[in-house]
Tab-separated table of C-alpha atoms in Angstrom:
chain	number	residue	atom	x	y	z
A	1	MET	CA	3.846	-33.688	-147.084
A	2	LYS	CA	5.349	-36.551	-145.145
A	3	LYS	CA	3.114	-37.478	-142.273
A	4	ILE	CA	4.194	-36.108	-138.918
A	5	ARG	CA	4.126	-39.459	-137.170
A	6	GLU	CA	6.244	-41.106	-139.868
A	7	LYS	CA	8.601	-38.145	-140.006
A	8	TYR	CA	9.570	-38.554	-136.372
A	9	ASN	CA	8.919	-42.288	-135.941
A	10	LYS	CA	7.579	-41.398	-132.523
A	11	ILE	CA	5.721	-43.128	-129.747
A	12	SER	CA	3.405	-40.337	-128.588
A	13	ILE	CA	3.165	-39.781	-124.856
A	14	ALA	CA	-0.315	-38.359	-124.455
A	15	LYS	CA	-1.409	-36.144	-121.622
A	16	ILE	CA	-3.673	-37.903	-119.159
A	17	SER	CA	-5.638	-34.847	-118.188
A	18	LEU	CA	-8.568	-35.353	-120.548
A	19	ILE	CA	-12.311	-35.248	-120.027
A	20	LEU	CA	-13.970	-38.472	-121.144
A	21	PHE	CA	-16.727	-37.857	-123.656
A	22	LEU	CA	-19.286	-39.654	-125.799
A	23	LEU	CA	-18.568	-39.618	-129.511
A	24	VAL	CA	-21.301	-39.665	-132.119
A	25	GLY	CA	-20.444	-42.272	-134.711
A	26	LEU	CA	-17.887	-44.123	-132.596
A	27	SER	CA	-18.335	-47.877	-132.746
A	28	SER	CA	-17.012	-50.789	-130.724
A	29	CYS	CA	-16.322	-54.003	-132.580
A	30	SER	CA	-15.244	-57.537	-131.938
A	31	ASN	CA	-11.530	-57.722	-132.617
A	32	ASP	CA	-10.843	-59.747	-135.757
A	33	ASN	CA	-7.371	-58.219	-135.878
A	34	LYS	CA	-5.869	-59.286	-132.564
A	35	ASP	CA	-2.997	-56.780	-132.832
A	36	VAL	CA	-5.151	-53.638	-133.022
A	37	VAL	CA	-6.979	-51.735	-130.260
A	38	ALA	CA	-8.505	-49.011	-132.465
A	39	ILE	CA	-8.650	-47.617	-135.991
A	40	VAL	CA	-8.859	-43.839	-136.432
A	41	ASN	CA	-9.404	-42.444	-139.928
A	42	ASP	CA	-7.959	-45.664	-141.394
A	43	ARG	CA	-4.858	-45.518	-139.192
A	44	GLU	CA	-4.388	-48.422	-136.759
A	45	ILE	CA	-3.438	-48.017	-133.123
A	46	THR	CA	-1.718	-51.270	-132.309
A	47	LYS	CA	-1.608	-53.156	-129.055
A	48	VAL	CA	2.155	-52.666	-129.038
A	49	GLU	CA	1.786	-48.878	-129.232
A	50	PHE	CA	-0.858	-48.916	-126.531
A	51	GLN	CA	1.218	-51.140	-124.256
A	52	ASN	CA	4.339	-48.992	-124.736
A	53	GLU	CA	2.481	-45.916	-123.549
A	54	LEU	CA	0.738	-47.793	-120.741
A	55	ASN	CA	4.121	-49.056	-119.482
A	56	PHE	CA	5.428	-45.505	-119.406
A	57	TYR	CA	2.497	-44.230	-117.362
A	58	THR	CA	2.366	-47.128	-114.916
A	59	LYS	CA	6.059	-46.489	-114.198
A	60	TYR	CA	5.446	-42.757	-113.859
A	61	TYR	CA	2.532	-43.102	-111.433
A	62	ALA	CA	4.264	-45.799	-109.389
A	63	ASN	CA	7.289	-43.532	-108.944
A	64	LYS	CA	5.228	-40.441	-108.175
A	65	TYR	CA	2.485	-41.860	-105.935
A	66	GLY	CA	3.742	-45.254	-104.776
A	67	SER	CA	3.572	-48.817	-106.050
A	68	ASP	CA	0.017	-49.376	-104.787
A	69	TYR	CA	-1.474	-46.247	-106.396
A	70	LEU	CA	-2.836	-47.921	-109.528
A	71	ALA	CA	-4.544	-50.627	-107.489
A	72	MET	CA	-6.389	-48.025	-105.405
A	73	LYS	CA	-10.015	-47.219	-106.180
A	74	ASN	CA	-11.688	-43.854	-106.628
A	75	GLU	CA	-14.925	-42.721	-104.976
A	76	ASP	CA	-16.924	-44.694	-107.572
A	77	GLY	CA	-15.050	-47.912	-106.811
A	78	LYS	CA	-13.021	-47.904	-110.023
A	79	ARG	CA	-9.331	-48.811	-109.990
A	80	ASN	CA	-6.879	-46.094	-111.010
A	81	LEU	CA	-5.326	-48.565	-113.456
A	82	ASP	CA	-8.644	-49.046	-115.266
A	83	ILE	CA	-9.162	-45.276	-115.398
A	84	LEU	CA	-5.650	-44.875	-116.793
A	85	LYS	CA	-6.293	-47.433	-119.547
A	86	GLU	CA	-9.554	-45.780	-120.595
A	87	ASN	CA	-8.073	-42.276	-120.579
A	88	LEU	CA	-4.976	-43.429	-122.421
A	89	LEU	CA	-6.952	-44.957	-125.278
A	90	ASP	CA	-9.118	-41.830	-125.508
A	91	SER	CA	-5.964	-39.760	-125.591
A	92	MET	CA	-4.323	-41.823	-128.339
A	93	ILE	CA	-7.477	-41.568	-130.442
A	94	GLN	CA	-7.540	-37.815	-129.982
A	95	ASP	CA	-3.862	-37.598	-130.970
A	96	GLU	CA	-4.632	-39.273	-134.277
A	97	VAL	CA	-7.512	-36.899	-134.982
A	98	MET	CA	-5.259	-33.905	-134.273
A	99	LEU	CA	-2.493	-35.261	-136.480
A	100	LYS	CA	-4.911	-35.774	-139.353
A	101	ASP	CA	-6.278	-32.249	-139.002
A	102	LEU	CA	-2.789	-30.742	-138.963
A	103	GLU	CA	-1.840	-32.682	-142.089
A	104	ASP	CA	-5.064	-31.706	-143.862
A	105	ASN	CA	-4.219	-28.051	-143.201
A	106	ASP	CA	-0.554	-28.408	-144.286
A	107	ILE	CA	0.741	-27.503	-140.853
A	108	SER	CA	4.155	-29.022	-140.286
A	109	ILE	CA	6.186	-29.563	-137.146
A	110	ASP	CA	9.959	-29.506	-137.153
A	111	LYS	CA	12.761	-30.079	-134.678
A	112	ASP	CA	12.945	-26.356	-133.872
A	113	ASP	CA	9.426	-26.531	-132.430
A	114	VAL	CA	10.478	-29.357	-130.127
A	115	ASN	CA	13.729	-27.606	-129.164
A	116	SER	CA	11.828	-24.428	-128.295
A	117	LEU	CA	9.497	-26.266	-125.955
A	118	GLU	CA	12.408	-28.188	-124.451
A	119	LYS	CA	14.142	-24.892	-123.662
A	120	GLU	CA	11.021	-23.719	-121.836
A	121	GLY	CA	11.120	-26.864	-119.707
A	122	ILE	CA	14.806	-26.410	-118.955
A	123	ASP	CA	14.262	-22.782	-117.968
A	124	ASN	CA	11.351	-23.721	-115.702
A	125	LEU	CA	13.520	-26.304	-113.951
A	126	ASN	CA	16.460	-23.902	-113.575
A	127	GLY	CA	18.840	-25.673	-115.924
A	128	LYS	CA	19.531	-28.852	-117.841
A	129	ASP	CA	21.126	-30.602	-114.861
A	130	SER	CA	17.887	-30.190	-112.909
A	131	LEU	CA	15.944	-31.550	-115.880
A	132	LYS	CA	18.194	-34.619	-116.058
A	133	ALA	CA	17.803	-35.173	-112.315
A	134	ASN	CA	14.014	-35.101	-112.643
A	135	LEU	CA	14.081	-37.552	-115.545
A	136	SER	CA	16.382	-39.850	-113.624
A	137	ALA	CA	14.122	-39.739	-110.559
A	138	PHE	CA	11.243	-41.101	-112.659
A	139	ASP	CA	13.483	-43.527	-114.571
A	140	ILE	CA	12.707	-41.776	-117.890
A	141	ASP	CA	15.350	-41.578	-120.607
A	142	LEU	CA	15.878	-38.523	-122.796
A	143	LYS	CA	14.349	-40.148	-125.893
A	144	VAL	CA	11.047	-40.716	-124.092
A	145	TYR	CA	11.143	-37.137	-122.824
A	146	GLU	CA	11.584	-35.875	-126.391
A	147	ASP	CA	8.587	-37.963	-127.458
A	148	VAL	CA	6.550	-36.250	-124.743
A	149	LEU	CA	7.655	-32.869	-126.024
A	150	LEU	CA	6.736	-33.730	-129.598
A	151	ASN	CA	3.254	-34.711	-128.506
A	152	ASP	CA	2.911	-31.438	-126.583
A	153	VAL	CA	4.024	-29.526	-129.685
A	154	ILE	CA	1.365	-31.273	-131.788
A	155	ARG	CA	-1.353	-30.276	-129.325
A	156	LYS	CA	0.004	-26.736	-129.029
A	157	LYS	CA	0.234	-26.321	-132.817
A	158	HIS	CA	-3.254	-27.680	-133.339
A	159	LYS	CA	-4.779	-25.233	-130.881
A	160	GLU	CA	-2.739	-22.256	-132.085
A	161	SER	CA	-3.580	-22.909	-135.724
A	162	PHE	CA	-7.274	-22.714	-134.886
A	163	LEU	CA	-7.042	-19.648	-132.642
A	164	ASP	CA	-4.962	-17.771	-135.227
A	165	ASN	CA	-7.805	-18.061	-137.700
A	166	ILE	CA	-10.836	-16.987	-135.700
A	167	ASP	CA	-11.938	-13.557	-134.524
A	168	ILE	CA	-14.457	-12.877	-131.781
A	169	SER	CA	-15.985	-9.408	-131.594
A	170	GLU	CA	-15.612	-7.240	-128.507
A	171	ASN	CA	-19.400	-7.070	-128.156
A	172	LYS	CA	-19.660	-10.856	-128.044
A	173	ILE	CA	-16.958	-10.998	-125.380
A	174	LEU	CA	-18.713	-8.373	-123.250
A	175	ARG	CA	-22.065	-10.150	-123.577
A	176	PHE	CA	-20.407	-13.399	-122.533
A	177	TYR	CA	-18.842	-11.691	-119.503
A	178	ASP	CA	-22.029	-9.920	-118.425
A	179	LYS	CA	-24.124	-13.054	-118.763
A	180	ASN	CA	-21.849	-15.197	-116.571
A	181	GLU	CA	-21.583	-13.831	-113.025
A	182	ASP	CA	-19.116	-16.562	-112.073
A	183	LEU	CA	-16.578	-14.772	-114.285
A	184	HIS	CA	-16.740	-11.580	-112.200
A	185	GLN	CA	-14.244	-12.777	-109.580
A	186	LYS	CA	-11.167	-15.006	-109.483
A	187	TYR	CA	-9.418	-16.636	-106.557
A	188	LYS	CA	-5.858	-17.535	-105.641
A	189	TYR	CA	-5.277	-20.118	-102.930
A	190	ILE	CA	-2.745	-22.215	-101.087
A	191	ALA	CA	-3.607	-25.869	-100.414
A	192	LEU	CA	-1.828	-28.520	-98.385
A	193	GLU	CA	-2.113	-32.105	-99.659
A	194	PHE	CA	-1.928	-35.083	-97.293
A	195	LYS	CA	-2.028	-38.836	-97.689
A	196	ASP	CA	-2.926	-39.441	-94.028
A	197	GLU	CA	-6.379	-38.137	-93.032
A	198	ASN	CA	-5.698	-38.363	-89.303
A	199	TYR	CA	-2.529	-36.313	-89.616
A	200	ALA	CA	-4.365	-33.733	-91.729
A	201	ASN	CA	-7.105	-33.393	-89.087
A	202	THR	CA	-4.570	-33.095	-86.265
A	203	LEU	CA	-2.714	-30.375	-88.114
A	204	ARG	CA	-5.934	-28.550	-88.961
A	205	ASP	CA	-6.941	-28.512	-85.287
A	206	SER	CA	-3.586	-27.047	-84.325
A	207	ILE	CA	-3.425	-24.125	-86.751
A	208	LYS	CA	-6.624	-22.410	-85.614
A	209	ASN	CA	-6.943	-19.393	-87.920
A	210	LYS	CA	-3.297	-18.889	-88.794
A	211	SER	CA	-2.073	-18.568	-92.364
A	212	LEU	CA	-1.212	-21.843	-94.080
A	213	LYS	CA	1.920	-20.110	-95.338
A	214	ASP	CA	3.280	-20.271	-91.784
A	215	LEU	CA	3.264	-24.066	-92.050
A	216	VAL	CA	4.876	-24.020	-95.489
A	217	ASP	CA	7.800	-21.973	-94.163
A	218	LYS	CA	8.701	-24.641	-91.607
A	219	ASP	CA	11.739	-26.833	-92.241
A	220	VAL	CA	9.900	-30.145	-91.822
A	221	GLN	CA	6.817	-30.859	-93.914
A	222	ASN	CA	4.694	-33.986	-94.194
A	223	PHE	CA	2.526	-32.643	-96.989
A	224	ASN	CA	2.667	-31.274	-100.518
A	225	VAL	CA	2.016	-27.594	-101.168
A	226	ILE	CA	-0.136	-26.236	-104.006
A	227	ASN	CA	-0.003	-22.512	-104.808
A	228	SER	CA	-2.669	-21.787	-107.393
A	229	ASP	CA	-2.801	-19.124	-110.058
A	230	PHE	CA	-5.962	-17.009	-110.185
A	231	VAL	CA	-8.818	-19.431	-110.916
A	232	TYR	CA	-12.586	-19.366	-111.156
A	233	PHE	CA	-14.770	-20.883	-108.453
A	234	ASP	CA	-15.294	-24.026	-110.530
A	235	ASP	CA	-11.661	-24.996	-109.936
A	236	PRO	CA	-11.966	-28.591	-108.627
A	237	LEU	CA	-10.057	-28.088	-105.366
A	238	LEU	CA	-11.590	-24.710	-104.599
A	239	LYS	CA	-15.103	-25.949	-105.278
A	240	LYS	CA	-14.561	-29.037	-103.153
A	241	SER	CA	-13.257	-26.913	-100.271
A	242	LYS	CA	-16.471	-24.800	-100.252
A	243	MET	CA	-14.356	-21.722	-99.473
A	244	SER	CA	-15.183	-18.332	-101.022
A	245	LYS	CA	-13.817	-15.737	-98.570
A	246	LYS	CA	-10.236	-14.552	-98.383
A	247	GLY	CA	-8.315	-15.749	-95.332
A	248	GLU	CA	-10.707	-18.436	-94.117
A	249	ILE	CA	-9.256	-21.941	-93.770
A	250	SER	CA	-11.211	-24.969	-94.892
A	251	ASN	CA	-11.831	-28.120	-92.940
A	252	VAL	CA	-10.049	-31.232	-94.179
A	253	PHE	CA	-11.665	-32.539	-97.369
A	254	SER	CA	-10.910	-35.433	-99.706
A	255	TYR	CA	-10.245	-35.249	-103.425
A	256	GLU	CA	-8.864	-38.003	-105.682
A	257	ASN	CA	-7.291	-40.200	-102.997
A	258	SER	CA	-5.724	-37.319	-101.057
A	259	TYR	CA	-6.786	-35.007	-98.236
A	260	TYR	CA	-6.538	-31.219	-98.340
A	261	ILE	CA	-6.659	-28.046	-96.291
A	262	LEU	CA	-7.182	-24.895	-98.370
A	263	GLN	CA	-7.021	-21.146	-97.770
A	264	ILE	CA	-7.877	-18.376	-100.239
A	265	THR	CA	-5.006	-15.884	-100.243
A	266	SER	CA	-6.123	-13.320	-102.819
A	267	LEU	CA	-9.140	-12.156	-104.839
A	268	ASN	CA	-9.180	-10.521	-108.262
A	269	THR	CA	-12.122	-8.195	-108.927
A	270	ASN	CA	-10.412	-5.981	-111.521
A	271	GLU	CA	-12.998	-5.746	-114.297
A	272	LYS	CA	-10.521	-5.080	-117.120
A	273	GLU	CA	-8.458	-8.113	-116.195
A	274	LEU	CA	-11.559	-10.242	-115.718
A	275	ILE	CA	-12.913	-9.293	-119.149
A	276	LEU	CA	-9.591	-10.347	-120.694
A	277	SER	CA	-9.859	-13.659	-118.834
A	278	ALA	CA	-13.422	-14.043	-120.128
A	279	ARG	CA	-12.154	-13.422	-123.649
A	280	ASP	CA	-9.566	-16.185	-123.254
A	281	LEU	CA	-12.215	-18.527	-121.865
A	282	LEU	CA	-14.513	-17.793	-124.812
A	283	TYR	CA	-11.713	-18.608	-127.245
A	284	GLU	CA	-11.166	-21.866	-125.344
A	285	LYS	CA	-14.843	-22.701	-125.720
A	286	GLU	CA	-14.703	-22.028	-129.465
A	287	TYR	CA	-11.713	-24.329	-129.797
A	288	ASP	CA	-13.409	-27.008	-127.708
A	289	HIS	CA	-16.452	-26.862	-129.997
A	290	TYR	CA	-14.244	-27.159	-133.087
A	291	TYR	CA	-12.280	-30.031	-131.587
A	292	LYS	CA	-15.345	-32.017	-130.522
A	293	ASP	CA	-16.787	-31.536	-133.999
A	294	LEU	CA	-13.611	-33.075	-135.437
A	295	MET	CA	-14.030	-36.022	-133.099
A	296	LYS	CA	-17.637	-36.538	-134.170
A	297	LYS	CA	-16.663	-36.552	-137.836
A	298	ALA	CA	-13.704	-38.901	-137.351
A	299	ARG	CA	-14.024	-42.520	-138.421
A	300	ILE	CA	-13.290	-44.400	-135.212
A	301	LYS	CA	-13.524	-48.069	-134.378
A	302	ILE	CA	-12.561	-49.507	-131.005
A	303	PHE	CA	-11.916	-53.239	-130.733
A	304	ASN	CA	-12.829	-55.268	-127.663
């Protein structure tokens, strides 16, 4: 089977939403080959590939959050640009491990897979014209967008191929649910995101105990609005807000260089639905275990 990467001659655009982890067997070496940043299962990740992806993301973040975003530091004093570089290399390494596993299991990806995912994106954005407008706003051409989709398809296929071949008993799911009390309730919330802490505090003082939705319905807004799906209490924003009761409004709190006000709008205590959510979470955990095991077994060298 022709290798997926060669078949599409792609520059993968990896998702930067990954948890950094320690890999058993991963080594860091002095770079005798000046053109290579890492070798994964005998396949080189070149500096050119790395720089191409880094250029894409620096442009994306500058357009989305402002030109100074990558120079800003997080709560630990680390620049966003340095975090981006570390996460990007981790992501590219993980891509190669996934690709190898797909090839080893004779799982192919064709243009129809990419087209199907592209259609989902178009539908979510209410049409192709809206999609093109979004791409133009971030100065991203269609070819790069298709590369992003291909990478998403690879990740989706890898996960689906694993989940299609495992079976978890109902008893194991119920034991998992009963053992973890945090799974017995889910929360839906609305959060307002601010860049200016003083403005956020002023607004918080003015709303008293009103619904945040009243602010969202106004014509003029100086904040972003986040409407969550049902989530567990370990959701990063919800946990940071320290809210657990429906209707109460949080004080202003900071998270990843922004300021937030959050209000829980709904609770889910339906046991049947919660058990199904626990089942999905258990499947996710099984996949995560499988995936981390692949990473541990991979032959990885990172060059300084």
